[in-house]
Amino acid sequence: MRQTDCNEIEVSFQAVGRREVVARFDGGQLSSDGGGLLLREVDRRTGLLGEFAACFRDYRSAAMVEHSVNSLIRQRVMGLALGYEDLNDHDQLRNDPLIATLVEKSDPTQALAGKSTLNRLELSKDGQGEDRYKKIVYDQAKIDRFFVNAFLKAHAEPPKWIVLDLDTTDDEIHGGQEGRFFHGYYGSYCYLPLYVFCGEFLLCARLRQASIGPAEGTLEELERIVAQIRQSWPDVEITIRADSAFSRDDIMAWCEKHDVDYVLGLARNKRLERMIEDEMKQARTESERTGAPWRIYKDMEYETLESWSRVRRVVAKAEYLVDKPNARFVVTSLSIEEFSAQTLYEDEYCGRGEMENRIKEQKSFLFSDRTSAATMRANQLRLFFSSVAYLLMSALRRLGLKDTDLATAQCDTIRLKLFKIGARIRVTTRQIRVSLSSGYPLASLFARICCNLAHASP
């Protein structure tokens, strides 16, 4: 490696035949995220980032503001969607004119916010912006409503029936963050965020301490979400679905009172196992005869000795897995006339596994577990940023990738195949010209996605 007379770095590589291979940093304004323009188009179609930015209150003096709240929010969310998980990344991204275009910067040649400015956005406290340097405050109640509104707006016509999936996950932490707690089940210090999904739509992402039960706070979230949905869709039928941690009497009693159905896992116990002894013996006999797993379903009425307030329908799966029993139970308010035992378990309850993929997308590819700020409030905002990045990616999948080979692709695949395109950017007084790589192998697919977005309704 050497530096040329014009102070440019030049790097030499092994030759190809008789030709030298020389690299210089003289390509001009280039970006590795040319396909990020798709995200901007999705946002233009849906208005997601503008509505999210409206959930923040800006107490700064307008005369002293260089980066608007709208610009800061877009920069942070777009960065996560493009794969930049750390605030430090923005000290380099701030000089990328393509990122500035995604952020709607009026002059893309001007620098965006750096890590310090974005960090102050996260560290603002609740209140009236009294802190001298942290004057942008997020309104958590507005953000909660924003997620449900995004779901409602995505439907041209109200559906007849929706299923709300509830689940928790571990968010491992390694520092001295506020609310840290060692969780014995996960074997680490962590948070325990609660998620609510409806299909691919995220309706709630609530950061919680791990010192509480998995279903703690669920009732409050259900009350506000169901009320907001029914305000727009008064006739929609709603069912909640979750694992056995949520089969608490207060949740089920609330559902019964408010005309909400439930399909919830139920933890095994000796009483339940005794109720399916005959079915388990039969399943074992058939499994040993065929050499394959065998299952039998049974409908029962069941009530706990102390914790439940009434008798409820329980569906049991008496299964034998060749070498061991595998009994499972589900408690439900759905009638046997509408859903047989096998249909309820296999088609309704087991469908909740798709939610786990959506949570994995956020943790693994959109960095929802980057909760390394000192306070719970700041880490909740980081979780919100990741969640909004997910909404943007999900909208791209729904509106742009429909009927393509990437229609069901996960976020990392979408990012790799569609966003990471080399691009040259030239900014003039009348045009921002983005020249994408001529060697990009998915150019036809990219053009088709752009066409889909151009004709899509939000």
Short mmCIF file of C-alpha atoms in Angstrom, two decimals:
data_model
loop_
_atom_site.label_atom_id
_atom_site.label_comp_id
_atom_site.label_asym_id
_atom_site.label_seq_id
_atom_site.Cartn_x
_atom_site.Cartn_y
_atom_site.Cartn_z
CA MET A 1 0.00 0.00 0.00
CA ARG A 2 1.22 3.52 -0.79
CA GLN A 3 -0.07 7.06 -0.94
CA THR A 4 -0.03 8.89 -4.27
CA ASP A 5 1.11 12.46 -4.81
CA CYS A 6 -2.48 13.70 -4.51
CA ASN A 7 -2.67 12.15 -1.04
CA GLU A 8 -4.98 9.30 -2.11
CA ILE A 9 -4.54 5.82 -0.70
CA GLU A 10 -3.62 3.20 -3.27
CA VAL A 11 -3.74 -0.52 -2.57
CA SER A 12 -2.05 -3.12 -4.79
CA PHE A 13 -3.17 -6.74 -5.09
CA GLN A 14 -1.75 -9.76 -6.86
CA ALA A 15 -1.80 -9.43 -10.63
CA VAL A 16 -4.23 -11.08 -13.01
CA GLY A 17 -1.98 -12.42 -15.75
CA ARG A 18 0.16 -9.47 -16.84
CA ARG A 19 -2.31 -6.90 -15.52
CA GLU A 20 -1.72 -5.13 -12.22
CA VAL A 21 -4.63 -4.94 -9.80
CA VAL A 22 -4.71 -1.52 -8.15
CA ALA A 23 -7.44 -0.02 -5.94
CA ARG A 24 -7.85 3.66 -5.09
CA PHE A 25 -10.43 5.47 -3.00
CA ASP A 26 -11.30 7.81 -5.84
CA GLY A 27 -14.69 6.53 -7.00
CA GLY A 28 -16.59 9.59 -5.85
CA GLN A 29 -19.89 9.47 -3.98
CA LEU A 30 -20.62 5.76 -3.70
CA SER A 31 -22.92 3.80 -1.44
CA SER A 32 -23.31 0.11 -0.69
CA ASP A 33 -27.03 0.55 0.11
CA GLY A 34 -28.48 1.54 -3.25
CA GLY A 35 -31.47 -0.76 -2.80
CA GLY A 36 -32.49 1.16 0.30
CA LEU A 37 -34.54 3.31 -2.06
CA LEU A 38 -37.17 0.56 -1.78
CA LEU A 39 -37.57 1.38 1.91
CA ARG A 40 -38.13 5.03 1.10
CA GLU A 41 -40.80 4.07 -1.42
CA VAL A 42 -42.52 1.86 1.17
CA ASP A 43 -42.50 4.71 3.66
CA ARG A 44 -43.92 7.09 1.06
CA ARG A 45 -46.75 4.61 0.42
CA THR A 46 -47.55 3.89 4.06
CA GLY A 47 -46.52 7.04 5.94
CA LEU A 48 -45.14 4.88 8.76
CA LEU A 49 -42.09 6.95 9.70
CA GLY A 50 -43.92 10.27 9.63
CA GLU A 51 -46.63 8.90 11.92
CA PHE A 52 -44.01 7.45 14.24
CA ALA A 53 -42.11 10.76 14.37
CA ALA A 54 -45.37 12.49 15.35
CA CYS A 55 -45.23 10.52 18.63
CA PHE A 56 -42.28 12.68 19.78
CA ARG A 57 -42.40 16.14 21.37
CA ASP A 58 -39.60 18.54 20.41
CA TYR A 59 -38.78 21.19 23.01
CA ARG A 60 -35.73 22.55 21.21
CA SER A 61 -35.49 26.13 19.99
CA ALA A 62 -36.44 26.06 16.32
CA ALA A 63 -33.74 28.58 15.46
CA MET A 64 -31.05 26.27 16.83
CA VAL A 65 -32.22 23.05 15.17
CA GLU A 66 -30.14 21.50 12.39
CA HIS A 67 -31.65 18.01 12.38
CA SER A 68 -35.43 17.77 12.67
CA VAL A 69 -37.14 15.06 14.73
CA ASN A 70 -38.45 13.59 11.50
CA SER A 71 -34.91 13.36 10.11
CA LEU A 72 -33.49 11.82 13.29
CA ILE A 73 -36.21 9.18 13.50
CA ARG A 74 -35.86 8.24 9.85
CA GLN A 75 -32.09 8.01 10.13
CA ARG A 76 -32.25 5.69 13.12
CA VAL A 77 -34.94 3.37 11.73
CA MET A 78 -33.51 3.26 8.20
CA GLY A 79 -30.10 2.43 9.66
CA LEU A 80 -31.49 -0.59 11.52
CA ALA A 81 -33.38 -1.81 8.46
CA LEU A 82 -30.19 -1.57 6.39
CA GLY A 83 -28.23 -3.56 8.99
CA TYR A 84 -26.47 -0.84 10.99
CA GLU A 85 -27.13 -1.80 14.59
CA ASP A 86 -24.81 0.57 16.44
CA LEU A 87 -25.01 4.33 16.93
CA ASN A 88 -21.30 4.49 16.11
CA ASP A 89 -22.15 3.41 12.55
CA HIS A 90 -23.83 6.75 11.97
CA ASP A 91 -20.58 8.68 12.21
CA GLN A 92 -19.79 7.16 8.81
CA LEU A 93 -23.35 6.96 7.46
CA ARG A 94 -23.94 10.65 8.08
CA ASN A 95 -21.83 11.46 5.02
CA ASP A 96 -23.60 9.06 2.67
CA PRO A 97 -25.84 11.08 0.28
CA LEU A 98 -27.99 8.01 -0.40
CA ILE A 99 -28.81 7.64 3.30
CA ALA A 100 -29.57 11.37 3.32
CA THR A 101 -31.99 10.78 0.45
CA LEU A 102 -33.74 8.03 2.41
CA VAL A 103 -33.99 10.38 5.37
CA GLU A 104 -35.57 13.07 3.16
CA LYS A 105 -32.73 15.53 3.73
CA SER A 106 -33.44 18.56 1.52
CA ASP A 107 -29.76 18.78 0.57
CA PRO A 108 -28.29 15.25 0.44
CA THR A 109 -24.77 16.65 0.30
CA GLN A 110 -25.12 17.96 3.85
CA ALA A 111 -24.13 15.71 6.76
CA LEU A 112 -26.73 13.88 8.80
CA ALA A 113 -26.74 13.58 12.59
CA GLY A 114 -23.83 11.84 14.27
CA LYS A 115 -23.88 9.31 17.10
CA SER A 116 -23.92 11.95 19.86
CA THR A 117 -27.04 13.67 18.56
CA LEU A 118 -28.84 10.36 18.06
CA ASN A 119 -27.78 9.25 21.53
CA ARG A 120 -29.34 12.36 23.09
CA LEU A 121 -32.57 11.40 21.35
CA GLU A 122 -32.56 8.11 23.25
CA LEU A 123 -31.60 9.52 26.64
CA SER A 124 -34.37 12.12 26.95
CA LYS A 125 -36.47 11.72 30.07
CA ASP A 126 -40.24 11.87 30.30
CA GLY A 127 -41.47 15.39 30.95
CA GLN A 128 -41.25 18.79 29.28
CA GLY A 129 -37.70 18.62 28.00
CA GLU A 130 -36.18 20.26 31.06
CA ASP A 131 -32.73 18.80 30.40
CA ARG A 132 -30.50 21.29 28.62
CA TYR A 133 -29.23 18.85 26.00
CA LYS A 134 -32.02 16.25 25.81
CA LYS A 135 -35.18 17.99 24.67
CA ILE A 136 -36.88 15.45 22.41
CA VAL A 137 -39.31 13.32 24.42
CA TYR A 138 -41.25 10.33 23.17
CA ASP A 139 -44.88 9.76 24.14
CA GLN A 140 -45.21 6.05 24.94
CA ALA A 141 -49.02 6.05 24.82
CA LYS A 142 -48.98 7.59 21.33
CA ILE A 143 -46.43 5.03 20.14
CA ASP A 144 -48.59 2.22 21.50
CA ARG A 145 -51.55 3.57 19.52
CA PHE A 146 -49.34 4.03 16.44
CA PHE A 147 -48.61 0.28 16.18
CA VAL A 148 -52.30 -0.64 16.31
CA ASN A 149 -53.20 2.15 13.86
CA ALA A 150 -50.61 0.86 11.40
CA PHE A 151 -52.33 -2.54 11.56
CA LEU A 152 -55.79 -1.04 11.06
CA LYS A 153 -54.73 1.17 8.14
CA ALA A 154 -53.21 -1.78 6.29
CA HIS A 155 -56.67 -3.30 5.75
CA ALA A 156 -58.98 -1.82 3.16
CA GLU A 157 -61.89 -3.82 4.62
CA PRO A 158 -62.31 -5.03 8.21
CA PRO A 159 -61.66 -8.78 8.52
CA LYS A 160 -64.35 -10.94 10.06
CA TRP A 161 -61.96 -12.69 12.46
CA ILE A 162 -58.47 -11.97 13.75
CA VAL A 163 -56.09 -13.88 16.02
CA LEU A 164 -53.82 -11.99 18.41
CA ASP A 165 -50.67 -13.95 19.30
CA LEU A 166 -48.97 -13.21 22.61
CA ASP A 167 -45.48 -14.28 23.62
CA THR A 168 -42.40 -13.29 25.57
CA THR A 169 -38.72 -13.71 24.83
CA ASP A 170 -35.47 -13.23 26.68
CA ASP A 171 -33.43 -10.11 25.92
CA GLU A 172 -30.02 -10.85 27.42
CA ILE A 173 -28.14 -7.90 28.95
CA HIS A 174 -24.51 -7.70 29.98
CA GLY A 175 -24.08 -4.40 31.82
CA GLY A 176 -25.56 -2.63 34.82
CA GLN A 177 -28.77 -1.56 33.09
CA GLU A 178 -31.73 -0.42 35.10
CA GLY A 179 -34.07 -3.32 35.83
CA ARG A 180 -31.47 -6.06 35.32
CA PHE A 181 -32.49 -9.37 36.86
CA PHE A 182 -31.08 -12.89 36.70
CA HIS A 183 -33.67 -15.23 35.20
CA GLY A 184 -33.19 -18.83 36.25
CA TYR A 185 -34.95 -20.34 33.23
CA TYR A 186 -32.78 -18.49 30.71
CA GLY A 187 -29.69 -18.64 32.90
CA SER A 188 -28.70 -15.00 32.37
CA TYR A 189 -29.41 -11.39 33.26
CA CYS A 190 -32.09 -10.26 30.87
CA TYR A 191 -35.23 -8.30 30.14
CA LEU A 192 -38.48 -10.10 29.32
CA PRO A 193 -40.27 -8.14 26.55
CA LEU A 194 -43.90 -8.91 25.73
CA TYR A 195 -44.97 -9.06 22.07
CA VAL A 196 -48.42 -9.05 20.52
CA PHE A 197 -48.79 -9.91 16.82
CA CYS A 198 -51.69 -10.37 14.45
CA GLY A 199 -50.27 -12.49 11.68
CA GLU A 200 -47.28 -10.55 10.38
CA PHE A 201 -48.40 -7.27 12.00
CA LEU A 202 -46.73 -6.16 15.23
CA LEU A 203 -49.21 -4.57 17.64
CA CYS A 204 -47.18 -4.31 20.84
CA ALA A 205 -43.54 -4.49 21.95
CA ARG A 206 -43.32 -3.86 25.68
CA LEU A 207 -39.97 -4.03 27.47
CA ARG A 208 -40.31 -5.50 30.96
CA GLN A 209 -38.07 -6.59 33.80
CA ALA A 210 -37.40 -10.32 34.04
CA SER A 211 -38.36 -10.39 37.72
CA ILE A 212 -42.06 -10.72 36.83
CA GLY A 213 -44.16 -13.58 35.52
CA PRO A 214 -44.32 -14.04 31.73
CA ALA A 215 -47.98 -12.92 31.57
CA GLU A 216 -47.60 -9.94 33.89
CA GLY A 217 -49.10 -6.81 32.31
CA THR A 218 -50.78 -8.77 29.52
CA LEU A 219 -54.29 -7.83 30.62
CA GLU A 220 -53.54 -4.09 30.42
CA GLU A 221 -52.13 -4.49 26.91
CA LEU A 222 -55.12 -6.55 25.78
CA GLU A 223 -57.58 -4.01 27.15
CA ARG A 224 -56.12 -1.12 25.18
CA ILE A 225 -55.43 -3.09 21.97
CA VAL A 226 -58.88 -4.71 21.81
CA ALA A 227 -60.59 -1.40 22.61
CA GLN A 228 -58.67 0.40 19.84
CA ILE A 229 -59.39 -2.34 17.30
CA ARG A 230 -63.09 -2.45 18.10
CA GLN A 231 -63.37 1.30 17.89
CA SER A 232 -62.61 0.94 14.17
CA TRP A 233 -63.95 -2.60 13.64
CA PRO A 234 -66.87 -3.05 16.07
CA ASP A 235 -68.01 -6.36 14.56
CA VAL A 236 -64.66 -8.16 14.29
CA GLU A 237 -64.32 -11.47 16.13
CA ILE A 238 -61.12 -11.64 18.18
CA THR A 239 -59.26 -14.69 19.49
CA ILE A 240 -56.08 -14.56 21.57
CA ARG A 241 -53.50 -17.35 21.34
CA ALA A 242 -50.53 -18.03 23.62
CA ASP A 243 -48.63 -20.70 25.50
CA SER A 244 -49.35 -22.04 28.98
CA ALA A 245 -47.81 -19.05 30.77
CA PHE A 246 -50.88 -17.04 29.76
CA SER A 247 -53.61 -19.48 30.83
CA ARG A 248 -54.37 -17.43 33.94
CA ASP A 249 -57.88 -17.06 35.27
CA ASP A 250 -57.82 -13.25 35.17
CA ILE A 251 -56.95 -13.25 31.45
CA MET A 252 -59.51 -15.91 30.54
CA ALA A 253 -62.24 -14.31 32.69
CA TRP A 254 -61.62 -10.94 31.04
CA CYS A 255 -61.88 -12.54 27.59
CA GLU A 256 -65.15 -14.24 28.53
CA LYS A 257 -66.57 -10.97 29.81
CA HIS A 258 -65.55 -8.95 26.74
CA ASP A 259 -66.50 -11.45 24.02
CA VAL A 260 -62.91 -12.35 23.15
CA ASP A 261 -62.11 -16.01 22.50
CA TYR A 262 -58.90 -17.71 23.61
CA VAL A 263 -56.77 -20.71 22.69
CA LEU A 264 -54.10 -21.11 25.36
CA GLY A 265 -51.61 -23.79 26.24
CA LEU A 266 -52.17 -25.50 29.57
CA ALA A 267 -49.34 -26.89 31.68
CA ARG A 268 -49.41 -30.63 32.37
CA ASN A 269 -50.26 -31.91 35.83
CA LYS A 270 -51.12 -35.28 37.36
CA ARG A 271 -54.88 -34.67 37.26
CA LEU A 272 -54.82 -33.91 33.54
CA GLU A 273 -52.56 -36.86 32.80
CA ARG A 274 -54.88 -39.22 34.68
CA MET A 275 -57.79 -37.99 32.55
CA ILE A 276 -56.08 -39.28 29.36
CA GLU A 277 -54.49 -42.49 30.68
CA ASP A 278 -56.54 -44.70 28.34
CA GLU A 279 -55.74 -42.56 25.31
CA MET A 280 -52.03 -42.59 26.14
CA LYS A 281 -52.03 -46.38 26.41
CA GLN A 282 -53.75 -46.62 23.04
CA ALA A 283 -51.29 -44.16 21.47
CA ARG A 284 -48.34 -46.15 22.82
CA THR A 285 -49.76 -49.42 21.52
CA GLU A 286 -50.25 -47.98 18.03
CA SER A 287 -46.82 -46.33 18.06
CA GLU A 288 -45.11 -49.61 18.98
CA ARG A 289 -47.12 -51.43 16.31
CA THR A 290 -46.32 -48.98 13.50
CA GLY A 291 -42.89 -47.78 14.64
CA ALA A 292 -44.03 -44.17 14.18
CA PRO A 293 -45.39 -41.45 16.48
CA TRP A 294 -49.10 -41.77 17.20
CA ARG A 295 -51.52 -39.27 18.63
CA ILE A 296 -55.13 -39.23 19.81
CA TYR A 297 -57.15 -36.13 20.69
CA LYS A 298 -59.68 -35.89 23.49
CA ASP A 299 -62.19 -33.22 24.52
CA MET A 300 -62.66 -32.70 28.25
CA GLU A 301 -64.18 -30.34 30.78
CA TYR A 302 -61.72 -29.24 33.42
CA GLU A 303 -61.38 -26.88 36.37
CA THR A 304 -58.39 -26.38 38.62
CA LEU A 305 -58.79 -27.04 42.33
CA GLU A 306 -58.21 -23.43 43.36
CA SER A 307 -57.03 -20.97 40.71
CA TRP A 308 -59.88 -21.07 38.13
CA SER A 309 -63.29 -19.51 38.66
CA ARG A 310 -65.20 -21.91 36.37
CA VAL A 311 -65.14 -25.11 34.33
CA ARG A 312 -63.60 -24.71 30.86
CA ARG A 313 -63.10 -26.76 27.73
CA VAL A 314 -59.72 -28.48 27.49
CA VAL A 315 -58.39 -30.31 24.44
CA ALA A 316 -55.77 -32.99 25.13
CA LYS A 317 -53.27 -34.44 22.69
CA ALA A 318 -52.31 -37.92 23.86
CA GLU A 319 -49.18 -38.58 21.84
CA TYR A 320 -46.45 -41.20 21.96
CA LEU A 321 -43.16 -40.42 20.17
CA VAL A 322 -41.85 -43.98 19.65
CA ASP A 323 -39.67 -43.80 22.75
CA LYS A 324 -41.54 -41.46 25.10
CA PRO A 325 -44.95 -39.94 25.88
CA ASN A 326 -45.70 -36.37 24.79
CA ALA A 327 -48.99 -35.22 26.27
CA ARG A 328 -50.13 -31.65 25.52
CA PHE A 329 -53.16 -29.65 26.68
CA VAL A 330 -54.97 -26.54 25.43
CA VAL A 331 -57.74 -24.59 27.16
CA THR A 332 -60.17 -22.73 24.93
CA SER A 333 -63.44 -20.82 24.78
CA LEU A 334 -64.10 -21.97 21.20
CA SER A 335 -66.98 -24.42 20.93
CA ILE A 336 -66.67 -28.06 19.91
CA GLU A 337 -69.36 -27.45 17.27
CA GLU A 338 -67.08 -25.00 15.44
CA PHE A 339 -63.72 -26.66 16.12
CA SER A 340 -63.16 -30.34 16.74
CA ALA A 341 -60.36 -31.28 19.11
CA GLN A 342 -57.89 -32.13 16.34
CA THR A 343 -58.72 -29.04 14.25
CA LEU A 344 -58.43 -26.76 17.25
CA TYR A 345 -55.04 -28.09 18.23
CA GLU A 346 -53.39 -28.58 14.85
CA ASP A 347 -54.87 -25.69 12.87
CA GLU A 348 -55.57 -23.08 15.52
CA TYR A 349 -53.15 -23.55 18.39
CA CYS A 350 -50.09 -24.76 16.46
CA GLY A 351 -50.35 -21.75 14.15
CA ARG A 352 -48.77 -19.64 16.87
CA GLY A 353 -45.34 -20.99 15.91
CA GLU A 354 -45.15 -18.43 13.11
CA MET A 355 -45.00 -15.65 15.71
CA GLU A 356 -41.73 -17.07 17.00
CA ASN A 357 -40.23 -16.50 13.54
CA ARG A 358 -41.31 -12.86 13.64
CA ILE A 359 -39.67 -12.36 17.04
CA LYS A 360 -36.51 -14.06 15.76
CA GLU A 361 -36.42 -11.65 12.83
CA GLN A 362 -36.38 -8.70 15.19
CA LYS A 363 -33.77 -10.13 17.53
CA SER A 364 -31.39 -11.59 14.96
CA PHE A 365 -31.74 -9.21 12.03
CA LEU A 366 -33.20 -5.93 13.35
CA PHE A 367 -31.28 -5.85 16.64
CA SER A 368 -34.14 -5.56 19.12
CA ASP A 369 -31.82 -7.01 21.76
CA ARG A 370 -29.40 -4.05 21.59
CA THR A 371 -30.72 -2.79 24.92
CA SER A 372 -27.40 -1.59 26.32
CA ALA A 373 -28.52 1.89 27.43
CA ALA A 374 -28.49 2.64 31.14
CA THR A 375 -32.23 3.19 31.66
CA MET A 376 -35.36 1.16 30.94
CA ARG A 377 -36.90 4.15 29.16
CA ALA A 378 -33.99 4.46 26.72
CA ASN A 379 -34.00 0.71 26.07
CA GLN A 380 -37.76 0.78 25.46
CA LEU A 381 -37.14 3.40 22.77
CA ARG A 382 -34.50 1.18 21.19
CA LEU A 383 -37.03 -1.63 21.13
CA PHE A 384 -39.52 0.74 19.47
CA PHE A 385 -36.95 1.70 16.82
CA SER A 386 -36.35 -1.96 16.01
CA SER A 387 -40.09 -2.61 15.94
CA VAL A 388 -40.73 0.22 13.49
CA ALA A 389 -37.89 -1.06 11.30
CA TYR A 390 -39.73 -4.39 11.33
CA LEU A 391 -42.98 -2.66 10.28
CA LEU A 392 -41.14 -1.10 7.35
CA MET A 393 -39.62 -4.42 6.27
CA SER A 394 -42.93 -6.21 6.71
CA ALA A 395 -44.70 -3.61 4.57
CA LEU A 396 -42.08 -4.09 1.85
CA ARG A 397 -42.68 -7.82 1.99
CA ARG A 398 -46.46 -7.37 1.86
CA LEU A 399 -46.67 -4.67 -0.80
CA GLY A 400 -43.53 -5.03 -2.89
CA LEU A 401 -42.53 -8.68 -2.75
CA LYS A 402 -46.00 -10.12 -3.31
CA ASP A 403 -45.97 -12.90 -5.92
CA THR A 404 -42.17 -12.85 -6.19
CA ASP A 405 -39.56 -15.41 -5.16
CA LEU A 406 -38.89 -13.31 -2.04
CA ALA A 407 -42.52 -13.09 -0.92
CA THR A 408 -41.78 -15.02 2.29
CA ALA A 409 -38.10 -14.09 2.69
CA GLN A 410 -36.82 -13.05 6.10
CA CYS A 411 -35.33 -9.65 6.76
CA ASP A 412 -31.70 -10.69 6.38
CA THR A 413 -32.36 -12.24 2.97
CA ILE A 414 -34.24 -9.15 1.81
CA ARG A 415 -31.40 -6.94 3.02
CA LEU A 416 -28.71 -9.00 1.32
CA LYS A 417 -30.47 -9.47 -2.02
CA LEU A 418 -32.26 -6.14 -2.41
CA PHE A 419 -30.55 -3.44 -0.35
CA LYS A 420 -26.84 -4.13 -0.64
CA ILE A 421 -26.35 -2.79 -4.17
CA GLY A 422 -23.37 -0.66 -5.10
CA ALA A 423 -24.49 2.77 -6.29
CA ARG A 424 -22.96 6.05 -7.47
CA ILE A 425 -24.83 9.18 -6.39
CA ARG A 426 -24.70 12.46 -8.26
CA VAL A 427 -26.58 15.42 -6.83
CA THR A 428 -27.42 18.39 -9.04
CA THR A 429 -29.80 21.30 -8.59
CA ARG A 430 -32.57 19.37 -10.35
CA GLN A 431 -31.84 15.70 -9.77
CA ILE A 432 -30.51 13.06 -7.40
CA ARG A 433 -29.21 10.44 -9.82
CA VAL A 434 -28.52 7.00 -8.37
CA SER A 435 -26.58 4.76 -10.75
CA LEU A 436 -26.95 1.19 -9.52
CA SER A 437 -24.37 -1.47 -10.29
CA SER A 438 -24.61 -2.74 -13.87
CA GLY A 439 -23.63 -6.20 -12.64
CA TYR A 440 -26.49 -6.49 -10.12
CA PRO A 441 -27.99 -9.95 -10.88
CA LEU A 442 -31.55 -9.22 -9.67
CA ALA A 443 -32.20 -6.08 -11.68
CA SER A 444 -35.40 -7.47 -13.25
CA LEU A 445 -36.76 -8.50 -9.86
CA PHE A 446 -35.84 -5.10 -8.43
CA ALA A 447 -37.76 -3.34 -11.23
CA ARG A 448 -40.77 -5.59 -10.64
CA ILE A 449 -40.77 -4.76 -6.93
CA CYS A 450 -40.65 -1.04 -7.76
CA CYS A 451 -43.64 -1.56 -10.06
CA ASN A 452 -45.53 -3.40 -7.31
CA LEU A 453 -44.90 -0.56 -4.88
CA ALA A 454 -45.93 2.07 -7.42
CA HIS A 455 -49.34 0.42 -7.79
CA ALA A 456 -49.82 -0.67 -4.18
CA SER A 457 -52.28 0.88 -1.80
CA PRO A 458 -51.15 1.18 1.81
#
